[in-house]
Coordinates of N, CA and C in Angstrom, one line a residue:
S27 N 0.5 -1.3 0.0 CA 0.0 0.2 -0.1 C 0.5 1.4 0.1
T28 N 2.4 1.0 0.5 CA 2.7 1.8 0.8 C 3.1 2.4 -0.7
W29 N 3.6 1.6 -1.5 CA 4.6 1.2 -3.0 C 3.3 2.1 -3.5
G30 N 1.9 1.8 -3.6 CA 0.5 2.3 -4.1 C 0.8 4.1 -3.8
L31 N 0.9 4.2 -2.8 CA 0.7 5.5 -2.4 C 2.1 6.4 -2.9
Q32 N 3.0 5.6 -2.7 CA 4.2 6.6 -3.5 C 3.9 6.7 -5.1
E33 N 3.0 5.8 -5.6 CA 2.6 6.0 -7.2 C 1.5 6.9 -7.2
M34 N 1.0 7.0 -6.1 CA 0.0 8.5 -6.5 C 0.5 9.4 -6.4
E35 N 1.3 9.6 -5.3 CA 2.0 10.9 -5.0 C 2.9 11.5 -6.0
A36 N 3.6 10.6 -7.0 CA 4.6 10.9 -8.2 C 3.3 10.8 -9.0
E37 N 2.2 10.4 -9.7 CA 1.7 11.0 -10.2 C 0.7 12.3 -10.4
Q38 N 0.9 12.4 -9.3 CA 0.0 13.2 -8.8 C 1.1 14.9 -9.0
R39 N 2.4 14.5 -8.6 CA 3.1 15.7 -8.4 C 3.5 15.9 -10.1
A40 N 2.9 14.9 -11.2 CA 3.5 14.7 -12.4 C 2.6 15.4 -12.8
W41 N 1.4 15.0 -12.5 CA -0.1 16.2 -13.5 C -0.6 17.3 -12.9
Y42 N -0.2 17.3 -11.3 CA -1.0 17.8 -10.6 C 0.2 19.2 -10.2
P43 N 0.4 20.1 -10.6 CA 1.8 21.0 -9.9 C 1.5 21.4 -8.5
S44 N 2.2 22.0 -7.9 CA 1.9 22.1 -6.4 C 1.4 23.6 -6.5
L45 N 1.0 24.1 -5.0 CA 0.9 25.3 -5.4 C 1.7 26.5 -5.5
K46 N 2.9 26.2 -4.7 CA 3.7 26.6 -4.9 C 4.4 27.3 -6.2
E47 N 4.3 25.8 -7.1 CA 4.9 25.6 -8.2 C 3.6 26.7 -9.4
M48 N 2.3 26.8 -9.2 CA 1.2 27.4 -9.7 C 1.4 28.9 -9.5
Q49 N 1.8 29.3 -8.3 CA 2.0 30.8 -7.8 C 3.7 30.8 -8.5
Q50 N 4.1 30.3 -8.7 CA 5.5 30.6 -9.5 C 4.8 31.2 -10.8
S51 N 4.8 30.1 -11.4 CA 4.3 30.1 -12.6 C 3.7 31.3 -12.8
L52 N 2.1 31.2 -12.0 CA 1.4 32.9 -12.7 C 2.4 34.2 -12.0
D53 N 3.0 34.1 -11.0 CA 3.9 35.4 -11.1 C 4.5 35.4 -12.4
A54 N 5.3 34.7 -13.0 CA 6.1 34.8 -14.5 C 4.9 35.5 -15.3
K55 N 3.7 34.6 -15.5 CA 3.3 35.6 -16.4 C 3.0 37.1 -16.3
E56 N 2.2 36.9 -14.8 CA 2.3 38.8 -14.3 C 3.5 39.5 -15.0
S57 N 4.5 38.8 -14.9 CA 5.8 39.6 -14.8 C 6.0 40.1 -16.1
E58 N 5.7 38.9 -17.3 CA 5.8 39.2 -18.5 C 4.9 40.3 -18.9
A59 N 3.0 39.9 -18.4 CA 2.2 41.1 -19.0 C 2.8 42.5 -18.9
E60 N 3.0 42.8 -17.1 CA 3.4 43.9 -16.8 C 4.7 44.8 -17.7
A61 N 5.8 43.5 -17.9 CA 6.7 43.9 -19.2 C 6.2 44.6 -20.1
L62 N 5.8 43.5 -21.1 CA 4.7 43.8 -22.2 C 4.2 45.2 -22.2
Q63 N 3.6 45.2 -20.9 CA 2.0 46.8 -20.7 C 3.5 48.1 -20.9
R64 N 4.5 47.9 -19.6 CA 5.2 48.7 -19.8 C 5.8 49.6 -20.8
Q65 N 6.6 48.2 -21.7 CA 6.7 48.5 -24.0 C 5.9 49.7 -24.6
K66 N 4.4 48.8 -23.8 CA 3.5 49.8 -24.8 C 3.3 51.0 -24.3
D67 N 3.5 51.2 -23.1 CA 3.6 52.3 -22.7 C 4.4 53.6 -22.9
E68 N 6.0 52.8 -22.7 CA 6.7 53.6 -23.2 C 6.7 54.1 -24.7
I69 N 6.2 53.4 -25.7 CA 6.5 53.5 -26.9 C 5.4 54.6 -27.3
I70 N 3.7 54.7 -26.6 CA 2.7 55.6 -26.9 C 3.3 56.7 -25.9
A71 N 4.1 56.9 -24.7 CA 4.7 58.0 -24.6 C 5.5 59.1 -25.5
A72 N 6.6 58.1 -25.9 CA 7.4 58.4 -27.2 C 6.7 59.3 -28.3
K73 N 5.5 58.3 -28.3 CA 5.1 58.9 -29.9 C 4.2 60.5 -29.2
M74 N 3.9 60.2 -28.4 CA 2.8 61.2 -27.6 C 3.6 62.6 -27.2
A75 N 4.6 62.5 -26.9 CA 5.8 63.7 -27.1 C 6.3 63.9 -28.2
K76 N 6.0 63.3 -29.5 CA 6.5 63.8 -30.5 C 5.0 64.6 -31.4
M77 N 3.7 64.1 -30.5 CA 2.5 64.6 -31.1 C 2.8 65.9 -31.1
P78 N 3.0 66.8 -30.4 CA 2.8 68.4 -30.7 C 3.2 68.7 -32.0
Q79 N 5.3 68.3 -32.0 CA 5.6 68.9 -33.0 C 5.1 68.0 -34.6
M80 N 4.1 66.8 -34.4 CA 3.9 66.6 -35.8 C 2.4 67.5 -35.8
I81 N 1.7 67.7 -35.1 CA 0.5 68.6 -35.3 C 0.7 70.1 -35.7
E82 N 2.2 70.3 -35.5 CA 2.4 71.4 -35.6 C 3.3 71.5 -37.1
D83 N 3.7 70.6 -37.8 CA 4.3 70.5 -38.9 C 3.0 70.3 -39.8
W84 N 2.0 69.2 -39.4 CA 1.0 69.2 -40.4 C 0.1 70.5 -40.6
Q85 N 0.0 71.3 -39.1 CA -1.2 72.8 -39.9 C 0.0 73.4 -40.4
R86 N 1.6 73.5 -40.5 CA 2.3 74.3 -41.1 C 2.4 74.6 -42.9
G87 N 2.1 73.1 -43.0 CA 1.8 72.5 -44.1 C 0.9 72.9 -44.6
K88 N -0.5 72.8 -44.1 CA -1.7 72.8 -44.8 C -1.6 74.3 -44.7
R89 N -1.1 75.2 -44.1 CA -1.1 76.6 -44.4 C -0.4 76.9 -45.6
Q90 N 0.3 76.1 -46.0 CA 1.3 76.7 -47.0 C 1.2 75.9 -48.1
R91 N 0.4 75.0 -48.2 CA -0.2 74.4 -49.2 C -1.7 75.4 -50.0
K92 N -2.5 76.1 -48.6 CA -3.4 76.9 -48.6 C -2.6 78.1 -49.1
L93 N -2.0 78.7 -48.9 CA -1.0 80.2 -49.4 C -1.1 79.5 -50.7
K94 N -0.1 78.5 -50.7 CA 0.1 78.2 -52.3 C -1.2 78.2 -53.3
E95 N -2.1 77.9 -52.6 CA -3.6 77.1 -53.6 C -4.1 79.1 -53.9
Q96 N -4.2 79.9 -53.1 CA -4.5 81.2 -53.2 C -3.9 81.9 -54.1
Q97 N -2.2 81.9 -54.1 CA -1.2 82.1 -55.0 C -1.7 81.7 -56.3
E98 N -2.1 80.4 -56.8 CA -2.3 79.7 -57.9 C -3.5 80.6 -58.5
K99 N -4.2 80.5 -57.8 CA -5.5 81.3 -58.2 C -5.5 82.8 -58.5
E100 N -4.8 83.7 -57.8 CA -4.3 84.9 -58.0 C -3.8 85.2 -59.7
R101 N -2.5 84.0 -59.5 CA -2.0 83.6 -61.0 C -2.9 84.0 -61.5
R102 N -3.8 83.3 -61.9 CA -5.1 82.6 -62.9 C -5.5 83.9 -63.0
R103 N -6.1 84.4 -62.0 CA -7.0 85.3 -62.1 C -6.2 86.5 -62.8
L104 N -5.2 86.7 -62.5 CA -4.5 88.2 -63.4 C -4.0 87.4 -65.0
L105 N -3.5 85.9 -64.8 CA -3.5 85.6 -67.0 C -4.9 85.9 -67.0
L106 N -6.2 85.4 -66.7 CA -7.6 85.5 -67.4 C -7.8 87.1 -67.9
A107 N -7.3 88.0 -66.7 CA -7.6 89.4 -66.9 C -6.5 90.0 -68.0
E108 N -5.1 89.7 -68.0 CA -4.6 89.7 -69.1 C -5.3 89.7 -70.6
A109 N -5.3 88.2 -70.3 CA -6.2 87.6 -71.8 C -7.3 88.4 -72.2
R110 N -8.5 88.5 -70.8 CA -9.3 89.5 -71.7 C -8.7 90.4 -72.4
E111 N -7.6 91.4 -72.0 CA -7.3 93.0 -72.5 C -6.8 92.4 -73.6
Q112 N -6.0 91.3 -73.5 CA -5.2 91.1 -75.0 C -6.0 90.5 -76.0
Y113 N -7.5 89.9 -75.9 CA -8.3 89.3 -77.1 C -9.5 90.0 -76.7
G114 N -10.1 90.9 -75.8 CA -11.0 91.6 -75.6 C -12.3 90.9 -75.4
Y115 N -12.3 89.8 -75.3 CA -13.3 88.7 -74.9 C -13.1 87.7 -73.4
H116 N -14.0 87.5 -72.5 CA -13.7 86.4 -71.6 C -13.1 85.1 -71.8
L117 N -12.1 84.4 -71.6 CA -11.7 83.3 -72.2 C -11.7 82.6 -71.1
D118 N -11.8 81.1 -71.5 CA -11.8 79.9 -70.4 C -9.9 79.7 -70.0
H119 N -10.3 79.2 -69.2 CA -8.6 78.9 -68.8 C -8.0 77.2 -68.9
H120 N -8.8 77.0 -69.9 CA -8.5 75.9 -70.6 C -8.7 75.9 -71.7
S121 N -9.0 77.0 -72.5 CA -8.9 77.1 -73.8 C -7.8 77.0 -74.2
P122 N -7.6 76.9 -76.1 CA -6.5 76.6 -76.4 C -5.5 78.2 -76.1
E123 N -6.0 79.0 -76.5 CA -5.4 80.1 -76.8 C -4.9 80.7 -75.9
F124 N -5.8 80.7 -74.6 CA -5.0 81.0 -73.2 C -4.0 80.2 -72.9
Q125 N -3.8 79.0 -72.9 CA -2.8 77.7 -72.9 C -1.7 78.6 -73.1
E126 N -1.8 78.8 -74.9 CA -0.6 79.3 -75.5 C -0.4 80.9 -75.3
M127 N -1.1 81.6 -74.7 CA -0.7 83.0 -73.7 C 0.6 82.9 -72.5
V128 N -0.3 81.4 -71.9 CA 0.4 81.1 -70.3 C 2.0 80.8 -71.3
V129 N 1.8 79.8 -72.3 CA 3.2 79.4 -72.4 C 4.2 80.5 -73.1
E130 N 3.6 81.2 -73.8 CA 4.1 82.6 -74.0 C 4.6 83.3 -73.7
R131 N 3.8 83.6 -72.1 CA 4.4 84.5 -70.8 C 5.3 83.9 -70.1
E132 N 5.7 82.4 -69.9 CA 6.2 81.9 -69.3 C 7.6 81.8 -69.8
K133 N 7.7 81.7 -71.0 CA 8.6 81.8 -72.3 C 9.6 82.9 -72.1
L134 N 8.8 84.2 -72.1 CA 9.3 85.4 -71.9 C 9.6 85.8 -70.6
K135 N 9.3 85.3 -69.6 CA 9.8 85.4 -68.1 C 11.4 84.4 -67.9
R136 N 11.3 83.1 -68.8 CA 12.3 82.7 -68.6 C 13.3 83.9 -69.3
M137 N 13.3 84.4 -70.2 CA 14.4 85.1 -71.0 C 14.6 86.2 -70.1
E138 N 13.8 86.7 -69.6 CA 13.9 87.8 -68.6 C 15.1 87.6 -67.7
Q139 N 14.6 86.6 -67.2 CA 15.6 85.8 -66.0 C 16.5 85.6 -66.5
K140 N 17.0 84.8 -67.5 CA 18.3 84.7 -67.8 C 18.9 86.1 -68.3
E141 N 18.1 86.9 -69.0 CA 19.0 87.9 -69.4 C 19.4 88.7 -67.8
E142 N 18.5 89.0 -66.5 CA 19.2 89.4 -65.8 C 20.2 88.9 -64.9
K143 N 20.0 87.4 -64.9 CA 21.4 86.6 -64.1 C 22.6 87.4 -65.4
K144 N 22.6 87.4 -66.4 CA 23.8 87.2 -67.2 C 24.1 89.1 -67.4
R145 N 23.5 89.9 -67.1 CA 24.0 90.9 -66.2 C 24.3 91.2 -65.3
M146 N 23.4 90.3 -64.1 CA 24.6 90.2 -62.6 C 25.7 89.8 -63.0
R147 N 25.7 88.5 -63.6 CA 27.2 87.9 -63.9 C 28.2 89.2 -64.2
G148 N 28.0 90.0 -65.2 CA 28.7 90.9 -65.4 C 28.8 91.8 -64.8
I149 N 28.2 92.1 -64.3 CA 27.9 93.2 -63.2 C 29.6 92.7 -61.9
L150 N 28.9 92.0 -61.3 CA 29.7 90.8 -60.7 C 31.4 90.8 -61.1
A151 N 31.5 90.6 -62.5 CA 33.0 90.6 -62.8 C 33.3 90.9 -62.8
K152 N 32.6 92.9 -63.4 CA 33.3 93.6 -63.6 C 33.8 94.1 -62.1
K153 N 33.0 94.4 -60.8 CA 33.9 94.5 -59.8 C 34.5 93.7 -59.4
A154 N 34.6 92.5 -59.9 CA 35.8 91.8 -59.2 C 36.8 92.2 -59.7
M155 N 36.9 92.9 -61.4 CA 37.8 93.1 -61.7 C 38.6 94.3 -61.6
E156 N 37.7 95.2 -60.8 CA 37.7 96.6 -60.4 C 38.6 96.2 -58.8
S157 N 37.7 95.8 -58.4 CA 38.5 95.2 -57.0 C 40.6 94.9 -57.2
K158 N 40.3 93.7 -58.1 CA 41.5 93.5 -58.1 C 42.6 94.7 -58.9
I159 N 42.1 95.0 -59.8 CA 43.3 95.9 -60.0 C 43.2 97.4 -59.1
L160 N 42.3 97.5 -58.1 CA 42.5 98.2 -57.1 C 43.9 97.9 -56.0
A161 N 43.4 96.4 -55.9 CA 44.4 95.8 -54.8 C 45.5 95.3 -55.4
S162 N 45.8 95.6 -56.4 CA 47.1 95.2 -57.3 C 48.5 96.6 -57.1
S163 N 47.6 97.4 -57.4 CA 48.6 98.9 -57.9 C 48.7 100.0 -56.5
P164 N 49.4 100.5 -55.8 CA 50.2 100.9 -54.6 C 49.5 102.5 -54.7
E165 N 49.3 102.9 -55.8 CA 49.0 104.2 -55.7 C 47.3 103.9 -55.3
S166 N 46.5 103.6 -55.8 CA 45.2 102.9 -55.4 C 44.8 102.8 -54.0
K167 N 45.6 102.4 -53.5 CA 45.9 101.9 -51.6 C 45.5 103.5 -50.8
E168 N 46.5 104.3 -51.8 CA 46.5 105.3 -51.2 C 45.9 106.5 -51.2
E169 N 44.9 106.7 -52.7 CA 43.9 106.8 -52.6 C 42.8 106.5 -52.0
M170 N 42.5 105.0 -51.9 CA 41.5 104.7 -51.1 C 41.8 105.1 -49.8
A171 N 42.7 105.1 -48.8 CA 43.4 105.5 -47.6 C 42.4 107.4 -47.5
E172 N 42.9 108.0 -48.5 CA 42.6 109.5 -48.9 C 41.1 109.7 -48.7
E173 N 40.2 108.7 -49.6 CA 39.1 109.1 -49.8 C 38.5 108.7 -48.7
K174 N 38.8 107.6 -47.6 CA 38.4 107.1 -46.4 C 38.3 108.3 -45.3
E175 N 39.2 108.7 -45.3 CA 39.9 109.9 -44.6 C 38.9 111.5 -44.8
T176 N 38.5 111.4 -46.1 CA 37.2 112.5 -46.3 C 36.0 112.4 -46.1

């Protein structure tokens, strides 16, 4: 009977864990769940810390898009007014004449910008050359000193 009792105890130990083992297992599961929750909380806190900056960036982008849209509307309105003046009647902004006028106007604008750039480069080159000449001649240094004194 002691043999049967020992077998039953061994079987119970194998199949039914002790209260201490069950408590340890439960504690391990709880600590794992707490660690996961802490991790999630840290991620949420980090994202919440970034939230004001993200909102500000979004609002800035929204303002910039709105401003750009208003500028484009104003540009289109001015182009339509110019087309009305040029052709003597109201044009639709999708019409071929209007599109052609816009392309021509942009081409003119690019040419003007190119000319302005070329003119500025010429002015800068001329100033650089003058300063180089002035720096190299000893008399010019004296003249510049006299001009500063007066």
